Each structure stands twice: as C-alpha cells, then as structure tokens.
Coordinates of C-alpha atoms in Angstrom, one line a residue:
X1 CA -13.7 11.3 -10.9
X2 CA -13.4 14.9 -12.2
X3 CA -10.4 15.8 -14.4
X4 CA -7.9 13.6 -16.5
X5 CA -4.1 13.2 -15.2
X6 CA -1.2 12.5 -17.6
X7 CA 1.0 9.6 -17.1
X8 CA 4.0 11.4 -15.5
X9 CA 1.7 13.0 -13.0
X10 CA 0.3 9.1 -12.0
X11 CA 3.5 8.3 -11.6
X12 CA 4.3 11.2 -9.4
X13 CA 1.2 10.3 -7.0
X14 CA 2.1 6.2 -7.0
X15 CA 5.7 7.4 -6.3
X16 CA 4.3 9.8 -3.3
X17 CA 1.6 7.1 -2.5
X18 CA 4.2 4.6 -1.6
X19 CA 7.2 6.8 0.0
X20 CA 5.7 7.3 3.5
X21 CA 6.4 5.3 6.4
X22 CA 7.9 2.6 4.9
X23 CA 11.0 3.9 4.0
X24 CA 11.5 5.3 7.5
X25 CA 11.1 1.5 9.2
X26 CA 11.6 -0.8 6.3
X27 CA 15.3 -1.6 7.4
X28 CA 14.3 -2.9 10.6
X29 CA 11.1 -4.4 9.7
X30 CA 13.2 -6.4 6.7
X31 CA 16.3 -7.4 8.7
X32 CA 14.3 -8.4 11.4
X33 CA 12.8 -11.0 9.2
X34 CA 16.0 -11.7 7.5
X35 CA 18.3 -11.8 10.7
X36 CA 21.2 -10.4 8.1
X37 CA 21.6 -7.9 5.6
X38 CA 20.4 -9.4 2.6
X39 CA 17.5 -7.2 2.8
X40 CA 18.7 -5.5 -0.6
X41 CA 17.9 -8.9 -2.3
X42 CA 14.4 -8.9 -0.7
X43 CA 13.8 -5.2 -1.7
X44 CA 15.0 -6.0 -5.1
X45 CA 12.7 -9.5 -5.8
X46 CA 9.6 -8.2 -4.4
X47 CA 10.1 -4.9 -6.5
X48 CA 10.6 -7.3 -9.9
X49 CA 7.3 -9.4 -8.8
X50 CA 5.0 -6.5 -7.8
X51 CA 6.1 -5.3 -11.2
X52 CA 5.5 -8.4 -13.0
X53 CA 2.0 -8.6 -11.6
X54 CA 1.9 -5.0 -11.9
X55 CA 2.3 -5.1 -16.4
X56 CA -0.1 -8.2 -16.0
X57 CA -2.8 -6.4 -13.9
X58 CA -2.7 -3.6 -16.4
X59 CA -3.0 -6.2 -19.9
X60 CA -6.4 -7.0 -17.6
X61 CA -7.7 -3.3 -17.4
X62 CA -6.9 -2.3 -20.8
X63 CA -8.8 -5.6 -22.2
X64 CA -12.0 -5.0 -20.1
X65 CA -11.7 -1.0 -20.9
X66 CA -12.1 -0.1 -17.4
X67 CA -13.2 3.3 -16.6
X68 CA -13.8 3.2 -13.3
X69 CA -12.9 0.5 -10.7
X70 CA -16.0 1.0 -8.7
X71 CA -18.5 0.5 -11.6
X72 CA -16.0 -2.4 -13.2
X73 CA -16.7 -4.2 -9.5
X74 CA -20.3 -3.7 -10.5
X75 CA -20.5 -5.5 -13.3
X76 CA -18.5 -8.6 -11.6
X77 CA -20.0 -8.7 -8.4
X78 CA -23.8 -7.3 -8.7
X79 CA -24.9 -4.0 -7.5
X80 CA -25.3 -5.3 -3.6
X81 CA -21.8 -7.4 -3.5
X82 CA -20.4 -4.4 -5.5
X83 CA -21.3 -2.0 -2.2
X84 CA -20.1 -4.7 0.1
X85 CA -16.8 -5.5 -1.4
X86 CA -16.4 -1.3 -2.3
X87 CA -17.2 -0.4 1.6
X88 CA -14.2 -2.7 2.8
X89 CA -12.1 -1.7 0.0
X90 CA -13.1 1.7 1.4
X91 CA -12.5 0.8 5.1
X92 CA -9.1 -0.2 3.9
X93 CA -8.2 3.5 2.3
X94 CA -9.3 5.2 5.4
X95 CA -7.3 3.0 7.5
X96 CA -4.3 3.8 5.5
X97 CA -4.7 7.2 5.6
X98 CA -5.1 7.3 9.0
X99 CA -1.9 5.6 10.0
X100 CA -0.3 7.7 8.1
X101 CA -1.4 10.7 9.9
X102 CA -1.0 8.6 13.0
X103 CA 2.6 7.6 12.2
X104 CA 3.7 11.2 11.1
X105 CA 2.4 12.8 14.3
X106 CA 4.2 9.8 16.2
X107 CA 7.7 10.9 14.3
X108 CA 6.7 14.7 15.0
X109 CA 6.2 13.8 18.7
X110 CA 9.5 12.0 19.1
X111 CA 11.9 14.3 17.3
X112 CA 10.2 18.0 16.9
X113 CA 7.6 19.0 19.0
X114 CA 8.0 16.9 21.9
X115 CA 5.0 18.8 24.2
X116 CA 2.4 19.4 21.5
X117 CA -0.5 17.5 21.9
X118 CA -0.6 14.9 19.8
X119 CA -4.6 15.8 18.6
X120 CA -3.6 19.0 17.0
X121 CA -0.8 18.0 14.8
X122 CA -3.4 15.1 13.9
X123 CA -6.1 17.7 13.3
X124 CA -3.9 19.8 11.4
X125 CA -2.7 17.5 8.8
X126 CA -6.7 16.2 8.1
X127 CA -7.6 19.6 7.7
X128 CA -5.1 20.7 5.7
X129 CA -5.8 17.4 3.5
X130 CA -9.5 18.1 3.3
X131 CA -8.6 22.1 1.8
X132 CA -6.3 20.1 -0.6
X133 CA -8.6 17.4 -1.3
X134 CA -11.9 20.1 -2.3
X135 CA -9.7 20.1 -5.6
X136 CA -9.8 16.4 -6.2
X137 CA -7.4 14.0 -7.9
X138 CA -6.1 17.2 -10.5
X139 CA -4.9 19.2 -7.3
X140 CA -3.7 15.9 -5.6
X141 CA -1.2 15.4 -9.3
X142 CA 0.2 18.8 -9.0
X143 CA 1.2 18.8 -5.7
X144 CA 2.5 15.1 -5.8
X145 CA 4.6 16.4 -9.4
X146 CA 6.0 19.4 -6.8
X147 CA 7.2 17.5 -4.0
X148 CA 8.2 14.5 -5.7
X149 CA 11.4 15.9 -6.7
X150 CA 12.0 17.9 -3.9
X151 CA 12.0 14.6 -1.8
X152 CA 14.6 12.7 -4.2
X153 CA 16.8 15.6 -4.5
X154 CA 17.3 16.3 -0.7
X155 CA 17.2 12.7 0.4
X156 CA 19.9 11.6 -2.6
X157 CA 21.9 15.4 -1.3
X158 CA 21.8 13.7 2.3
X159 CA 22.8 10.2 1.6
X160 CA 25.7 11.5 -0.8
X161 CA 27.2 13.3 2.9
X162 CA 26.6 10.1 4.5
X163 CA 29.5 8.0 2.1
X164 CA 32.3 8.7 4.7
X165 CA 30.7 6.8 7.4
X166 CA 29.3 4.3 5.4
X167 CA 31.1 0.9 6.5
X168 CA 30.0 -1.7 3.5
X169 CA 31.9 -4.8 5.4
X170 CA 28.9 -4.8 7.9
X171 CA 27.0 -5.9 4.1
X172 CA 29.2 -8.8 3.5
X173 CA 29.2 -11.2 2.4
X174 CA 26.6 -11.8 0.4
X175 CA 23.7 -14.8 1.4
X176 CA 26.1 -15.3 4.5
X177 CA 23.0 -17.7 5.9
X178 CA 22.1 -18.9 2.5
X179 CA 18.8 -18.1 0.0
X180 CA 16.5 -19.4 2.1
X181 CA 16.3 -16.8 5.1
X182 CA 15.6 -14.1 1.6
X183 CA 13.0 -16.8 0.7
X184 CA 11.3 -16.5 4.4
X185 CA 11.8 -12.7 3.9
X186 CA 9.9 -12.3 0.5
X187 CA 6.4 -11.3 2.4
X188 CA 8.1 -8.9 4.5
X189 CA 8.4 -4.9 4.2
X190 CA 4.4 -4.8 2.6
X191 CA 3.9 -1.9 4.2
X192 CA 6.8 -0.2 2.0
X193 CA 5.0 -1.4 -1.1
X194 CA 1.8 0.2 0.0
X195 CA 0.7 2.9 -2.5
X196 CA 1.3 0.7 -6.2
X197 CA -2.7 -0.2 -5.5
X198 CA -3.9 2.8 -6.1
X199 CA -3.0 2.6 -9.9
X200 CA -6.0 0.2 -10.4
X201 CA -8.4 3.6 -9.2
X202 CA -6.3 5.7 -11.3
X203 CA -6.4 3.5 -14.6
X204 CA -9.5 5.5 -15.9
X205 CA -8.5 8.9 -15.4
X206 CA -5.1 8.1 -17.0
X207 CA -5.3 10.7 -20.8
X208 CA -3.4 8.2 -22.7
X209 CA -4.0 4.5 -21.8
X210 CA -1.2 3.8 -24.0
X211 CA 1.0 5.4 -21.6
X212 CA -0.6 4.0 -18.0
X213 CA 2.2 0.6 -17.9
X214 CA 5.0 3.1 -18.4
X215 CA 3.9 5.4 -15.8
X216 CA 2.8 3.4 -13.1
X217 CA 6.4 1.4 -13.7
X218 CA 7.9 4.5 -13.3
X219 CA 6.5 5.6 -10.0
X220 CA 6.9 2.4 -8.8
X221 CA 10.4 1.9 -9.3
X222 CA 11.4 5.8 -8.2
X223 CA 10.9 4.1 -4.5
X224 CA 11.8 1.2 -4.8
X225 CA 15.5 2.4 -6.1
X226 CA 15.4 4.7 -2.7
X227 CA 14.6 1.8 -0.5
X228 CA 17.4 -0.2 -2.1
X229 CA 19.8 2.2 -1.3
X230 CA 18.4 3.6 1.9
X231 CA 18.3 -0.3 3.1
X232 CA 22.0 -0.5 2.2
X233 CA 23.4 2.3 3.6
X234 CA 21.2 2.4 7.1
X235 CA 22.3 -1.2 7.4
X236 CA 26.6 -0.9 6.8
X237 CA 26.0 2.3 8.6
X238 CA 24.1 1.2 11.8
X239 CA 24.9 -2.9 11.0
X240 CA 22.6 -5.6 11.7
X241 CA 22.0 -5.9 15.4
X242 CA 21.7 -1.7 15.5
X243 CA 18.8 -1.5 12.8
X244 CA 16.8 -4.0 14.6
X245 CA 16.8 -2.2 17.9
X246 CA 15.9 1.0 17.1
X247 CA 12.0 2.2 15.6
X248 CA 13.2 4.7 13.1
X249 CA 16.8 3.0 11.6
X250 CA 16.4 5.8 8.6
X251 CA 16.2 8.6 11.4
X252 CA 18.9 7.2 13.4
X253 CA 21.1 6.4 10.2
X254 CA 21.0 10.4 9.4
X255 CA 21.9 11.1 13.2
X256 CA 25.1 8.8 13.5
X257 CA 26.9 11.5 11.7
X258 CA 27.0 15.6 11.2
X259 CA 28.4 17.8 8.4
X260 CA 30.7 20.8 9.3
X261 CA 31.1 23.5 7.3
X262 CA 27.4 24.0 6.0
X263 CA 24.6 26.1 6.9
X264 CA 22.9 23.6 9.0
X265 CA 24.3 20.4 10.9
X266 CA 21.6 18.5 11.8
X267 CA 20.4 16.5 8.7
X268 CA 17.6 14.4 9.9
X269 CA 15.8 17.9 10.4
X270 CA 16.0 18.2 6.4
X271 CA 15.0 14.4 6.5
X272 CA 12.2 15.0 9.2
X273 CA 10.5 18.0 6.8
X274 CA 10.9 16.4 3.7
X275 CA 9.0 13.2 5.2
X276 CA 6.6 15.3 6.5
X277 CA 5.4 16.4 3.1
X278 CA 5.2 13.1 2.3
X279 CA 3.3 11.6 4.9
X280 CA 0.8 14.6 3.8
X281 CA 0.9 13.2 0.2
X282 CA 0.4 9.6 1.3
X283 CA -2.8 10.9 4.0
X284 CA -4.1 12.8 1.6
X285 CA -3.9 10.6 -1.6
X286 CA -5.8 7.8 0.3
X287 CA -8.2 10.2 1.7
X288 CA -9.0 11.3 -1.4
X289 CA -9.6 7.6 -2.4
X290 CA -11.5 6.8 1.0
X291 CA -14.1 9.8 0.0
X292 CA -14.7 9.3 -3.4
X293 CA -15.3 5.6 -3.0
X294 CA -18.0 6.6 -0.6
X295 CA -19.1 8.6 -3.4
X296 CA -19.7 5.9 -5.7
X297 CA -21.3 3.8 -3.3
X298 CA -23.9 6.0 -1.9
X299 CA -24.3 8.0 -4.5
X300 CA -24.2 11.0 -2.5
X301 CA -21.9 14.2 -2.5
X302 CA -17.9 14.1 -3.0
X303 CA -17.3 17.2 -0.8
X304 CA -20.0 15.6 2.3
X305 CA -17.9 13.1 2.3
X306 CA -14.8 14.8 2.9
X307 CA -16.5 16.3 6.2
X308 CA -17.5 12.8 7.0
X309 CA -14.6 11.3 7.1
X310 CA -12.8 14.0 9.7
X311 CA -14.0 12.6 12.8
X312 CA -13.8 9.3 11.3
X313 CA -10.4 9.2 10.1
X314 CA -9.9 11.5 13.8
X315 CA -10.6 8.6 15.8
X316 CA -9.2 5.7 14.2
X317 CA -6.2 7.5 14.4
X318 CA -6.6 7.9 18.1
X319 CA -7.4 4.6 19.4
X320 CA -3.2 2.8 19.2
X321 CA -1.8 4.3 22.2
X322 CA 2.0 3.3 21.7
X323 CA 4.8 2.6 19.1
X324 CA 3.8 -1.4 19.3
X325 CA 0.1 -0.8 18.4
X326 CA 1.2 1.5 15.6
X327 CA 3.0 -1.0 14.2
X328 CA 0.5 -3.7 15.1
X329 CA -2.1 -1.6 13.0
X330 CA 0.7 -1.5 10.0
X331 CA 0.8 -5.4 10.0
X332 CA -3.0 -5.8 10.1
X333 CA -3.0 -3.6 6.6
X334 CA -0.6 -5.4 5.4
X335 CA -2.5 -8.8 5.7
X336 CA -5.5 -6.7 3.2
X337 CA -2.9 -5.0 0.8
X338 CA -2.5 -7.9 -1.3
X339 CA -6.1 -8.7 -1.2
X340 CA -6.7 -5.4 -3.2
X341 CA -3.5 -5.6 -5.1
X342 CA -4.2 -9.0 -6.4
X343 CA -7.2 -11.0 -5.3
X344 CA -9.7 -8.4 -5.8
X345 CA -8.8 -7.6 -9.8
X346 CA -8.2 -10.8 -10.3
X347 CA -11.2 -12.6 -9.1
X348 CA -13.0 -9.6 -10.8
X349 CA -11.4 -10.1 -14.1
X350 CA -12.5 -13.8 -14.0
X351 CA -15.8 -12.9 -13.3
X352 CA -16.5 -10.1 -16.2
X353 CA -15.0 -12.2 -18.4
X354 CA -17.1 -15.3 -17.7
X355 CA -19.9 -12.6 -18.0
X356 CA -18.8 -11.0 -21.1
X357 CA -18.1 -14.3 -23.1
X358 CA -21.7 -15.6 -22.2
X359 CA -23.6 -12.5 -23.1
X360 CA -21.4 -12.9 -26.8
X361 CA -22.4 -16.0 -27.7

C-alpha cells in the first residue's frame, strides 16, 4: 500500500466503512430477532464485545509487527494456502462492495429516481469509485475525513426535529420478555458491524502504531453511538410491530413527520443524499481493498485491477433480482464477517507464533 494515514483519518474510513446499509435496516433486522425493543441492549453488548476483541486483536498485530496482512498470512499459512485463504478473503471484499452498490441503487430506485435503469446508477457509482480509487487508500482518508462529519452533523440536525414525535412508552419497559430474547439477539444486526475488519488491512499503513487502538476505537464507536440512538428513536417512533414490516424503518422513521417553517420539508431527502455518500464511501473502501488484495496475490498491477473488477463487481451486483435476495445476499456475508474478524487473525496469530518460537530456540 502507497502512502501512510494518521490515526484520525483510520478512524474516519472504519467509521465510513461501517455506516452504510446497516443503519438504514438494522431496526428491523434487530427487532425482528428480538420480537421487542430491547434492541438498544443488543446494539450496546455487541458494540462492548467487538471492542473487546477489537483491543485484543490489535495487542496481536503490534506483537507480530505486522506490516501487511497479506504477507503476515504468508508467513502463517505458506505461499500457496496464503493465495487461497487471500482469494476468498478477496471474494469477500468484492462481495461487500457490491451489495453496497446494489443496496444504494435499490434505495435510489425506491425513493428518487423511480424510472432510471437500475444498470446506470450501478455503473455510475463503480465508475466514480474506480476515478476515486486511482488515488489509493490516501485519497480514500480524505474523502472519508470530509463526509464523515457532514453525515453526523445532518443526521444528529434531523433526529433533533424528530423529538416531538418521538413516543418513548412504545420502549418500555425495559427486558419486558426477560434477558434471554437479548441473549438470542446477540448474533443479529452483523451486517451493521461490517466495516471494523478492515482495521486489520489498515494496521500497517497506520503513522503511529501507538495510536492505531485509539483510532480504530474511535471509528468504531462514532456508529455504533448512531445506531443506538437511531434504533431508539425509529423504534418509540414507528413501535415494534411497524419497524418489522417495513424494509427501510430509518427511511420511514424520517417520513412519519415534516418540519414547517424551513427551507425544505421533506427530510429523508437530506437523509437519502447523505446516505448516498456513504454507500459511496463503503463501495469504494472495499473496492479499494478487493483490488489491492489482488495485487498482492498475483503480483500484478494495482490500477489493472481496478478495471478488472468493473464487470466483476457489475454482475455480482446484478444477479438478486428483489428486496428478499438482497437481503439474502446480506445474511450470506454475514455468516463470513466473523470468519475474517476473528477466526482468520486468530488462527494466524497461533500459527506465526508456533513458527516464530521454533525458529528462536
């Protein structure tokens, strides 16, 4: 990877990695599991465990001195298993980044542009991505570092208008149906949590290493504060049985009310902008990762690559056909994003370390 980052500017790309579709579904997708509106508590435990593992995960890193996650797998897995294991890990960036761009023009279908083809908002976004990404992970940092605080700023400006039709008895009480429904919840909402992986590509680039645990801590919890308090208003806005019939309970949240007296009365279209920026971020971070994984595994050129993956990342994005299969393709992530978040730097720590302590002796 060309260029160093600083550790505010990794915490502005894990913070834009992770706030893209999730936030917009995460009330329904954790209430359905919850059947009440404890979702909060969910939210809130899975955010204190990722971060655990997250301070452990970097203790690992800093010990080994990684440099580069793709040459780290090297030396635990063998040049051959290295490629193998690096290809899926691959695989798994470019199906991320392409339902992203598949979700975002599924959201621009259904609330903005109705009668555009659905190929050329697609093709625009990959496009655009590929322009951005010719300036690798440096040009990906300042971007993130701009929108990131237009995003809070607008979304926090919206939910402040919303207080007056907030209803906070539809919240109460508390673990109505008792701990264990949270319990049966805690795997739910992954796809809200995707984005903190990326930190373990990022760990080498990082100036000061010193600073990495602070900065990936910090982009992690900037969305997990917004999906705390997005979950809780949506949910004693819309209640229980509402979020879970509707696809995009953030939307529809926005929708339930208007502001008179300003310069514009339909929110969700500030909502709708914003998130389209960040569903750009989010494509175009994992993009970025898909292509310069390839790079490291067949040694060939970054920006060839980035042509490569068009029609790749074109067609993957093509083939769900409805809402259902979107979301279907969201769960089947899901099932791989712990496998990178944990089994995969785990097993390789074990490994390196094994290796390391019989080469010293």
């Amino acid at each position: 990877m060309d260029g160093k980052i600083l550790s505010g500017e990794l915490a502005a790309i894990i913070s834009c990695s992770m706030l893209g579709i999730g936030m917009l579904t995460l009330p329904r997708t954790i209430t359905e599991k919850v059947h009440s509106s404890d979702g909060w508590i969910v939210l809130i435990l899975n955010g204190l465990l990722i971060a655990v593992f997250v301070c452990l995960l970097v203790a690992m890193l800093k010990k080994h001195q990684v440099t580069n996650y793709f040459t780290y797998m090297e030396e635990a897995f063998g040049i051959w298993l290295s490629k193998i294991v690096g290809l899926l890990v691959v695989l798994y960036f470019i199906g991320v980044a392409s339902f992203e761009v598949l979700a975002m023009s599924e959201m621009v279908r259904f609330y903005l542009l109705e009668d555009t083809p659905e190929e050329i908002v697609i093709l625009t976004l990959i496009l655009a991505s590929v322009h951005l990404l010719t300036g690798k992970i440096k040009a990906i940092a300042k971007v993130c570092v701009f929108f990131l605080p237009l995003t809070i700023v607008i979304v926090l400006f919206i939910y402040l208008l919303s207080v007056r039709v907030v209803d906070m008895k539809n919240i109460q009480p508390v673990l109505s149906k008792g701990l264990l429904p949270v319990m049966k919840g805690m795997g739910s909402g992954a796809l809200s949590f995707f984005g903190i992986e990326l930190f373990i590509f990022l760990f080498g680039v990082v100036k000061n290493q010193n600073k990495v645990k602070s900065g990936v801590l910090l982009g992690f919890f900037i969305p997990v504060i917004l999906y705390v308090i997005t979950y809780i208003l949506v949910v004693a806005t819309l209640s229980v049985p509402e979020v879970k019939a509707v696809t995009w309970p953030t939307i529809s949240f926005i929708q339930s009310f208007e502001v008179k007296g300003i310069f514009i009365e339909r929110l969700e279209l500030f909502l709708l902008i914003t998130w389209i920026l960040q569903f750009f971020c989010t494509h175009a971070i994992y993009y970025y990762f898909a292509a310069e994984g390839m790079t490291r595994i067949f040694k060939n050129a970054y920006t060839t690559n980035l042509i490569v993956l068009v029609p790749v990342v074109f067609i993957l994005s093509e083939i769900p056909k409805n809402t259902i299969q979107i979301f279907k393709m969201s769960e089947m992530l899901g099932y791989v994003f712990p496998v990178i978040l944990i089994g995969l730097p785990v097993i390789a720590f074990v490994i390196v370390q094994v290796k390391r302590s019989r080469r010293s002796r």
